[in-house]
Amino acid sequence: MTSPYWTHLVEPALGRDQHRPSDRSTLRAAALELRARGLTAQDIAQALRLSEAAIQALLAEVRP
């Protein structure tokens, strides 16, 4: 289920034509920032147009 925050505030602001990062490190940084703002993995997956499993993998990566 998508959060009301996402449905009413974030999704309309982003729209479907927005550019999303394409390299893994930038995608991970975006996912981490969105998680820090309180979005769920499902919400982040919708925002970045990736699967929830891909987002969970990005969030689980350990960086030096």
Coordinates of N, CA and C in Angstrom, one line a residue, residues 3 7-9 12 15-16 19 21 27-30 32 36 41 45 51-52 59 61 63-64:
S3 N 1.8 5.1 0.8 CA 1.4 6.0 1.9 C 0.7 7.2 1.3
T7 N 1.1 9.5 -2.2 CA 0.0 9.7 -3.1 C -0.4 11.1 -3.3
H8 N -0.4 11.9 -2.3 CA -0.9 13.3 -2.3 C 0.2 14.3 -2.5
L9 N 1.4 14.1 -2.1 CA 2.4 15.1 -2.2 C 3.6 14.8 -3.1
P12 N 2.5 13.5 -7.3 CA 2.1 14.6 -8.2 C 3.2 15.6 -8.5
G15 N 5.8 13.6 -11.0 CA 5.2 13.3 -12.4 C 6.0 12.1 -12.9
R16 N 5.5 11.6 -14.1 CA 6.1 10.4 -14.7 C 7.3 10.8 -15.6
H19 N 13.4 12.8 -14.6 CA 14.6 12.0 -14.8 C 14.9 11.3 -13.5
P21 N 18.1 8.9 -11.5 CA 19.5 8.6 -11.7 C 19.6 7.2 -12.3
L27 N 21.7 6.1 -7.5 CA 20.4 5.5 -7.1 C 20.4 5.1 -5.6
R28 N 21.5 4.6 -5.1 CA 21.6 4.3 -3.7 C 21.5 5.5 -2.9
A29 N 22.2 6.6 -3.2 CA 22.2 7.8 -2.5 C 20.7 8.3 -2.4
A30 N 20.0 8.3 -3.5 CA 18.7 8.7 -3.6 C 17.8 7.9 -2.7
L32 N 18.7 6.1 -0.1 CA 19.0 6.4 1.3 C 18.4 7.7 1.8
A36 N 15.6 8.1 4.7 CA 15.8 9.0 5.8 C 14.7 10.0 6.0
A41 N 10.2 1.2 1.6 CA 10.9 0.6 0.4 C 10.0 0.6 -0.8
A45 N 10.7 2.5 -4.3 CA 10.7 1.8 -5.5 C 9.8 2.5 -6.6
S51 N 12.1 -2.2 -8.8 CA 11.4 -3.1 -8.0 C 11.7 -2.9 -6.5
E52 N 10.8 -3.3 -5.6 CA 11.0 -3.2 -4.2 C 12.3 -4.0 -3.8
L59 N 19.6 -0.6 -0.4 CA 19.6 -0.1 1.0 C 20.5 -1.0 1.9
E61 N 23.3 -2.6 0.9 CA 24.7 -2.5 0.6 C 25.5 -1.8 1.6
R63 N 28.9 0.1 2.4 CA 29.9 0.9 1.7 C 31.0 1.2 2.7
P64 N 32.3 1.2 2.3 CA 33.4 1.5 3.2 C 33.4 2.9 3.6

